Tab-separated table of C-alpha atoms in Angstrom:
chain	number	residue	atom	x	y	z
A	1	MET	CA	-0.050	0.024	-0.087
A	2	GLY	CA	1.566	3.468	-1.237
A	3	GLN	CA	2.032	6.335	1.377
A	4	GLU	CA	-0.801	8.156	0.250
A	5	SER	CA	-3.187	4.960	0.511
A	6	VAL	CA	-1.538	4.551	4.230
A	7	ALA	CA	-2.436	8.330	5.108
A	8	ARG	CA	-5.942	8.025	3.712
A	9	THR	CA	-6.698	4.948	5.989
A	10	ARG	CA	-5.436	6.473	9.438
A	11	LYS	CA	-8.026	7.354	12.301
A	12	ILE	CA	-6.578	9.822	13.966
A	13	VAL	CA	-8.149	11.277	17.502
A	14	HIS	CA	-7.063	14.519	18.863
A	15	VAL	CA	-7.941	15.126	22.526
A	16	ASP	CA	-7.825	18.527	24.145
A	17	MET	CA	-8.469	19.414	27.794
A	18	ASP	CA	-10.819	22.119	28.087
A	19	ALA	CA	-9.119	25.228	29.989
A	20	PHE	CA	-7.185	22.685	31.875
A	21	TYR	CA	-5.322	24.544	34.549
A	22	ALA	CA	-8.118	26.728	35.331
A	23	SER	CA	-10.609	23.720	35.357
A	24	VAL	CA	-8.561	21.992	37.740
A	25	GLU	CA	-8.440	24.641	40.092
A	26	GLN	CA	-12.370	25.356	39.855
A	27	ARG	CA	-12.648	21.722	40.327
A	28	ASP	CA	-10.491	21.617	43.537
A	29	SER	CA	-12.051	25.055	45.118
A	30	PRO	CA	-16.084	25.023	44.829
A	31	SER	CA	-15.751	28.639	45.270
A	32	TYR	CA	-14.092	29.367	42.370
A	33	ARG	CA	-16.535	27.672	40.038
A	34	GLY	CA	-18.517	29.812	37.691
A	35	LYS	CA	-16.389	32.803	37.795
A	36	PRO	CA	-13.862	34.467	35.913
A	37	LEU	CA	-10.189	33.123	36.771
A	38	VAL	CA	-6.569	33.098	35.485
A	39	VAL	CA	-3.946	31.004	36.568
A	40	GLY	CA	-0.920	32.697	36.486
A	41	GLY	CA	1.395	35.172	38.018
A	42	SER	CA	0.575	38.139	39.913
A	43	PRO	CA	-0.417	41.262	37.693
A	44	SER	CA	1.980	43.395	40.459
A	45	GLN	CA	4.663	41.340	39.259
A	46	ARG	CA	4.662	41.167	35.909
A	47	GLY	CA	2.705	37.760	35.522
A	48	VAL	CA	1.751	35.964	32.504
A	49	VAL	CA	-1.818	34.126	32.401
A	50	ALA	CA	-1.035	30.143	32.136
A	51	ALA	CA	-4.906	29.712	31.781
A	52	ALA	CA	-8.006	31.376	31.508
A	53	SER	CA	-11.381	30.107	32.461
A	54	TYR	CA	-14.044	29.843	30.114
A	55	GLU	CA	-15.777	32.660	32.059
A	56	ALA	CA	-12.672	34.878	32.008
A	57	ARG	CA	-12.161	34.399	28.303
A	58	LYS	CA	-15.450	36.002	27.625
A	59	PHE	CA	-13.769	39.324	28.696
A	60	GLY	CA	-10.926	38.762	26.002
A	61	ILE	CA	-8.415	37.286	28.569
A	62	HIS	CA	-6.566	33.951	27.220
A	63	SER	CA	-3.105	32.613	27.552
A	64	ALA	CA	0.343	34.010	27.128
A	65	MET	CA	-1.528	37.565	27.921
A	66	PRO	CA	0.641	39.555	30.647
A	67	SER	CA	-1.340	39.158	33.928
A	68	VAL	CA	-1.530	43.186	34.221
A	69	THR	CA	-3.517	43.239	30.731
A	70	ALA	CA	-5.736	40.528	32.173
A	71	PHE	CA	-6.593	42.567	35.180
A	72	VAL	CA	-7.049	46.179	34.186
A	73	PHE	CA	-8.822	47.660	30.850
A	74	ASP	CA	-7.181	51.127	31.179
A	75	VAL	CA	-3.784	50.822	32.834
A	76	ALA	CA	-3.793	54.572	33.438
A	77	ALA	CA	-7.120	54.773	34.629
A	78	GLY	CA	-7.226	51.750	36.609
A	79	ILE	CA	-10.240	50.422	35.318
A	80	ALA	CA	-10.762	46.698	35.549
A	81	LYS	CA	-11.110	44.671	32.432
A	82	CYS	CA	-12.873	41.653	34.021
A	83	PRO	CA	-14.534	42.813	37.585
A	84	GLY	CA	-13.957	40.120	40.172
A	85	LEU	CA	-11.215	38.179	38.204
A	86	ILE	CA	-9.612	35.337	40.381
A	87	PHE	CA	-5.655	34.917	40.023
A	88	VAL	CA	-4.491	31.543	41.078
A	89	ARG	CA	-0.711	30.614	41.094
A	90	PRO	CA	-0.283	27.288	39.073
A	91	ARG	CA	0.118	24.090	40.615
A	92	PHE	CA	2.165	22.088	37.855
A	93	ASP	CA	2.561	19.002	40.123
A	94	VAL	CA	-0.618	18.482	40.479
A	95	TYR	CA	-1.584	19.537	36.595
A	96	ARG	CA	1.206	16.522	35.711
A	97	GLU	CA	-0.475	14.121	37.906
A	98	ILE	CA	-3.854	14.591	36.324
A	99	SER	CA	-2.359	14.305	32.779
A	100	THR	CA	-0.485	11.285	33.832
A	101	SER	CA	-4.030	9.730	34.487
A	102	ILE	CA	-5.499	10.957	31.201
A	103	HIS	CA	-2.787	9.596	29.255
A	104	ALA	CA	-3.472	6.028	31.014
A	105	ILE	CA	-6.921	6.332	29.765
A	106	PHE	CA	-5.715	6.763	26.008
A	107	LYS	CA	-3.473	3.894	26.526
A	108	ARG	CA	-6.398	1.730	26.938
A	109	TYR	CA	-6.981	1.951	23.521
A	110	THR	CA	-3.865	2.589	22.127
A	111	ASP	CA	0.076	2.819	22.479
A	112	LEU	CA	0.327	5.334	19.714
A	113	VAL	CA	-0.197	8.663	21.675
A	114	GLU	CA	1.857	11.662	20.895
A	115	GLY	CA	1.409	13.994	23.620
A	116	VAL	CA	1.652	17.795	22.918
A	117	ALA	CA	1.581	19.260	26.294
A	118	LEU	CA	-0.075	18.349	29.489
A	119	ASP	CA	-3.607	19.006	28.481
A	120	GLU	CA	-3.178	17.764	24.692
A	121	ALA	CA	-2.502	14.602	22.701
A	122	TYR	CA	-2.672	12.696	19.157
A	123	LEU	CA	-4.015	9.283	19.204
A	124	ASP	CA	-3.729	6.873	16.063
A	125	VAL	CA	-6.516	4.510	16.744
A	126	THR	CA	-6.476	3.018	13.233
A	127	GLU	CA	-5.805	-0.424	14.828
A	128	ASN	CA	-6.687	-0.133	18.419
A	129	ARG	CA	-7.015	-2.640	21.265
A	130	GLN	CA	-10.727	-2.923	21.436
A	131	ASN	CA	-10.820	-3.167	18.055
A	132	ILE	CA	-13.652	-0.670	17.714
A	133	PRO	CA	-14.222	0.407	14.058
A	134	TYR	CA	-14.759	4.323	14.230
A	135	ALA	CA	-12.479	7.101	15.833
A	136	SER	CA	-15.398	9.038	16.852
A	137	THR	CA	-16.521	6.291	19.220
A	138	ILE	CA	-13.215	6.016	20.885
A	139	ALA	CA	-13.119	9.569	21.489
A	140	ARG	CA	-16.597	9.482	22.850
A	141	HIS	CA	-15.502	6.758	25.347
A	142	ILE	CA	-12.178	8.675	26.035
A	143	LYS	CA	-14.290	11.878	26.693
A	144	THR	CA	-16.572	9.952	29.201
A	145	ALA	CA	-13.991	8.094	31.078
A	146	ILE	CA	-11.989	11.668	31.652
A	147	PHE	CA	-14.811	13.157	33.048
A	148	GLN	CA	-15.947	10.149	35.113
A	149	GLU	CA	-12.359	9.829	36.716
A	150	THR	CA	-11.150	13.550	36.856
A	151	GLN	CA	-14.448	15.365	36.897
A	152	LEU	CA	-12.886	17.418	33.872
A	153	THR	CA	-14.286	17.986	30.377
A	154	ALA	CA	-12.223	17.704	27.162
A	155	THR	CA	-13.091	18.166	23.707
A	156	ALA	CA	-12.137	15.779	21.085
A	157	GLY	CA	-11.796	15.989	17.273
A	158	ALA	CA	-11.495	12.775	14.637
A	159	SER	CA	-10.247	12.594	11.140
A	160	ILE	CA	-7.941	11.132	8.659
A	161	ASN	CA	-4.684	12.992	9.777
A	162	LYS	CA	-3.128	15.111	12.546
A	163	PHE	CA	-4.065	18.447	11.145
A	164	LEU	CA	-7.648	17.868	10.073
A	165	ALA	CA	-7.858	16.229	13.809
A	166	LYS	CA	-6.326	19.349	15.507
A	167	MET	CA	-8.908	21.514	13.319
A	168	ALA	CA	-11.800	19.251	14.267
A	169	SER	CA	-11.057	19.551	18.319
A	170	GLY	CA	-11.170	23.324	18.132
A	171	GLN	CA	-14.503	23.671	16.277
A	172	ASN	CA	-16.996	22.770	19.543
A	173	LYS	CA	-15.249	23.961	22.696
A	174	PRO	CA	-15.646	22.871	25.468
A	175	ASN	CA	-16.828	19.642	25.755
A	176	GLY	CA	-17.497	18.867	22.303
A	177	LEU	CA	-16.842	16.018	19.389
A	178	THR	CA	-16.321	17.017	16.090
A	179	VAL	CA	-15.723	14.276	13.351
A	180	ILE	CA	-14.451	15.460	9.469
A	181	LEU	CA	-15.127	12.539	7.240
A	182	PRO	CA	-12.769	12.158	4.383
A	183	GLU	CA	-15.379	12.877	2.023
A	184	ASP	CA	-15.668	16.486	3.962
A	185	ALA	CA	-12.428	17.223	4.239
A	186	ILE	CA	-11.265	19.377	1.298
A	187	ALA	CA	-14.570	21.671	1.740
A	188	PHE	CA	-13.694	21.939	5.371
A	189	VAL	CA	-10.454	23.342	4.634
A	190	GLU	CA	-11.598	25.491	1.638
A	191	GLN	CA	-13.789	27.617	3.832
A	192	LEU	CA	-11.804	27.930	6.758
A	193	PRO	CA	-10.274	31.592	7.233
A	194	ILE	CA	-6.709	31.490	6.722
A	195	GLU	CA	-5.955	32.608	10.457
A	196	LYS	CA	-7.531	29.560	11.984
A	197	PHE	CA	-5.202	27.231	10.850
A	198	HIS	CA	-3.270	25.371	12.724
A	199	GLY	CA	0.614	25.776	12.110
A	200	ILE	CA	-0.220	29.499	10.288
A	201	GLY	CA	0.706	31.881	13.132
A	202	GLU	CA	-0.268	35.610	13.485
A	203	VAL	CA	2.691	36.938	11.385
A	204	PRO	CA	2.229	34.677	8.258
A	205	ALA	CA	-1.321	34.924	8.267
A	206	ALA	CA	-0.751	38.522	7.979
A	207	LYS	CA	1.691	38.238	4.988
A	208	MET	CA	-1.208	35.743	3.428
A	209	HIS	CA	-3.617	38.746	3.795
A	210	SER	CA	-1.438	40.880	2.036
A	211	LEU	CA	-0.938	38.439	-0.775
A	212	GLY	CA	-4.775	38.191	-1.005
A	213	ILE	CA	-4.838	34.637	0.448
A	214	HIS	CA	-7.932	34.729	3.155
A	215	THR	CA	-9.260	31.235	3.160
A	216	GLY	CA	-8.369	27.895	2.564
A	217	ALA	CA	-9.547	27.797	-1.030
A	218	ASP	CA	-7.269	30.909	-1.688
A	219	LEU	CA	-4.388	29.198	0.024
A	220	LYS	CA	-5.110	26.183	-2.568
A	221	GLU	CA	-4.702	28.089	-5.407
A	222	ARG	CA	-1.421	29.013	-5.057
A	223	SER	CA	1.325	26.974	-5.930
A	224	LEU	CA	4.068	25.180	-4.145
A	225	THR	CA	6.767	27.319	-6.084
A	226	GLU	CA	5.013	30.450	-4.837
A	227	LEU	CA	4.349	29.532	-1.205
A	228	THR	CA	7.934	28.281	-0.943
A	229	HIS	CA	9.215	31.380	-2.258
A	230	HIS	CA	7.101	33.761	0.395
A	231	PHE	CA	7.419	31.207	3.440
A	232	GLY	CA	10.209	29.257	2.764
A	233	LYS	CA	10.073	25.771	4.121
A	234	ALA	CA	6.930	26.248	5.586
A	235	GLY	CA	5.311	26.967	2.515
A	236	GLN	CA	5.613	23.013	1.658
A	237	TYR	CA	3.284	22.627	4.833
A	238	TYR	CA	0.990	25.359	3.580
A	239	TYR	CA	0.479	23.806	0.391
A	240	LYS	CA	-0.091	20.246	1.660
A	241	ILE	CA	-2.676	21.322	4.512
A	242	ALA	CA	-4.857	23.573	1.471
A	243	ARG	CA	-5.355	19.913	0.402
A	244	ALA	CA	-6.263	18.628	3.448
A	245	GLU	CA	-3.037	16.559	3.427
A	246	ASP	CA	-0.884	15.661	6.252
A	247	ASP	CA	1.368	12.552	6.269
A	248	ARG	CA	3.028	13.446	9.766
A	249	PRO	CA	2.725	9.800	11.679
A	250	VAL	CA	1.735	9.838	15.406
A	251	GLU	CA	4.823	9.809	17.247
A	252	ALA	CA	4.645	7.903	20.455
A	253	ASN	CA	8.435	7.842	21.103
A	254	ARG	CA	8.919	11.437	19.746
A	255	VAL	CA	12.864	12.432	20.653
A	256	ARG	CA	12.917	15.827	22.524
A	257	LYS	CA	15.084	18.004	20.871
A	258	SER	CA	15.018	20.956	23.586
A	259	ILE	CA	13.843	21.779	27.050
A	260	GLY	CA	13.077	25.341	28.816
A	261	ALA	CA	12.494	27.530	31.814
A	262	GLU	CA	11.733	31.030	31.972
A	263	THR	CA	10.733	33.412	34.696
A	264	SER	CA	9.553	37.063	34.646
A	265	PHE	CA	11.618	39.685	36.656
A	266	ALA	CA	9.302	42.408	38.933
A	267	GLN	CA	11.893	45.192	37.701
A	268	ASP	CA	13.927	45.734	34.918
A	269	LEU	CA	17.284	44.130	34.995
A	270	MET	CA	20.309	46.836	34.152
A	271	PRO	CA	22.705	46.533	33.118
A	272	LEU	CA	22.832	43.554	30.768
A	273	ALA	CA	25.396	42.068	32.892
A	274	MET	CA	23.183	41.841	35.685
A	275	CYS	CA	20.359	39.682	33.218
A	276	PHE	CA	22.899	36.974	32.373
A	277	SER	CA	23.949	36.732	36.108
A	278	SER	CA	20.457	36.416	37.095
A	279	THR	CA	20.178	33.350	34.750
A	280	PHE	CA	22.432	30.761	36.760
A	281	SER	CA	19.672	30.108	39.187
A	282	ILE	CA	17.275	29.400	36.046
A	283	LEU	CA	19.836	27.190	33.984
A	284	ALA	CA	20.537	25.043	37.491
A	285	TYR	CA	16.901	24.469	37.768
A	286	LEU	CA	16.561	23.326	34.166
A	287	ASN	CA	19.662	21.131	34.411
A	288	ASN	CA	18.368	19.357	37.406
A	289	ARG	CA	14.875	18.984	36.052
A	290	ASN	CA	16.073	16.687	33.111
A	291	TYR	CA	20.006	16.326	32.981
A	292	SER	CA	19.769	13.429	30.768
A	293	VAL	CA	18.333	15.916	28.121
A	294	ALA	CA	20.622	18.742	28.615
A	295	ALA	CA	23.475	16.296	28.287
A	296	LEU	CA	21.900	15.001	24.874
A	297	LEU	CA	21.671	18.348	23.612
A	298	GLY	CA	25.313	18.997	24.566
A	299	GLY	CA	24.568	21.788	27.135
A	300	ILE	CA	22.025	24.652	27.696
A	301	SER	CA	22.350	28.236	26.174
A	302	PRO	CA	20.372	31.007	27.756
A	303	ILE	CA	18.223	33.524	25.365
A	304	ILE	CA	17.072	36.361	26.837
A	305	TYR	CA	14.181	38.673	25.519
A	306	SER	CA	12.786	41.921	26.786
A	307	TYR	CA	9.216	42.905	26.918
A	308	ASP	CA	9.895	44.695	23.768
A	309	THR	CA	10.983	41.885	21.873
A	310	PRO	CA	8.251	41.047	18.745
A	311	LEU	CA	6.725	37.467	19.027
A	312	ASP	CA	7.894	36.689	15.801
A	313	GLN	CA	11.332	37.403	16.841
A	314	GLN	CA	11.418	35.240	19.580
A	315	ALA	CA	12.293	31.352	19.255
A	316	SER	CA	9.390	29.006	19.584
């Protein structure tokens, strides 16, 4: 069977926990339930939002947003962006423990599980332990088991490849399940706004808009030569996903190529030498956390960004 035929016969499920960190805090503290909540650093200490509950998201608060921006709409006037917003420090040990339990549920169906983060994973269920013929049925069973065993909800997407499964899981959050059938894949991609594509960030999307590319249908009209000219190697990926194609396998034992740790400082560090000296504790923590990976990489290199560094200039 050729590579294209194999790709078309895959059954991929993407599972994404709903507002994971924030939902855990609301689960464990009844007084937080139904209220706008942010997991992250304090707005008075240059914190960053790690997760926001759905109640907070209604006010435009989202992950990676500076906590002070989440806290006030007008800094000068001190106007609250979200009245009654609750800030909670993250408990990563708890989140990791729950994530381990969720992955154990995945393994009941397949060993081909690729964890993307603590709250997100791809599963190849083409051949599964329970001989269930439909990926959607497995996704539904997994969602039920997660809720019964953790009291948390997850959203799932099922389709013929990782790209489509990922896009499907973003269609009906929270606690949803979306299936993109092979015969519907092209139509789904063609109608999708370009900024909604997984793998097309804010900067590439803006460039595409300047080139007259606004939807998947527009992207599909562009040749591979044109896309690689404008976007380099990423152009090959854009060319494929515009045609609903993605031959990347689910990698259960993916080799980790990098690790990282970061912190935000309450005040500016000046001069630059002070920045470097302040990284020693972070480097020591990172080295102790996973020495084997650090050794594999041949060492650890600090990268320092200021608050003025544009996101598209920072390493991902």
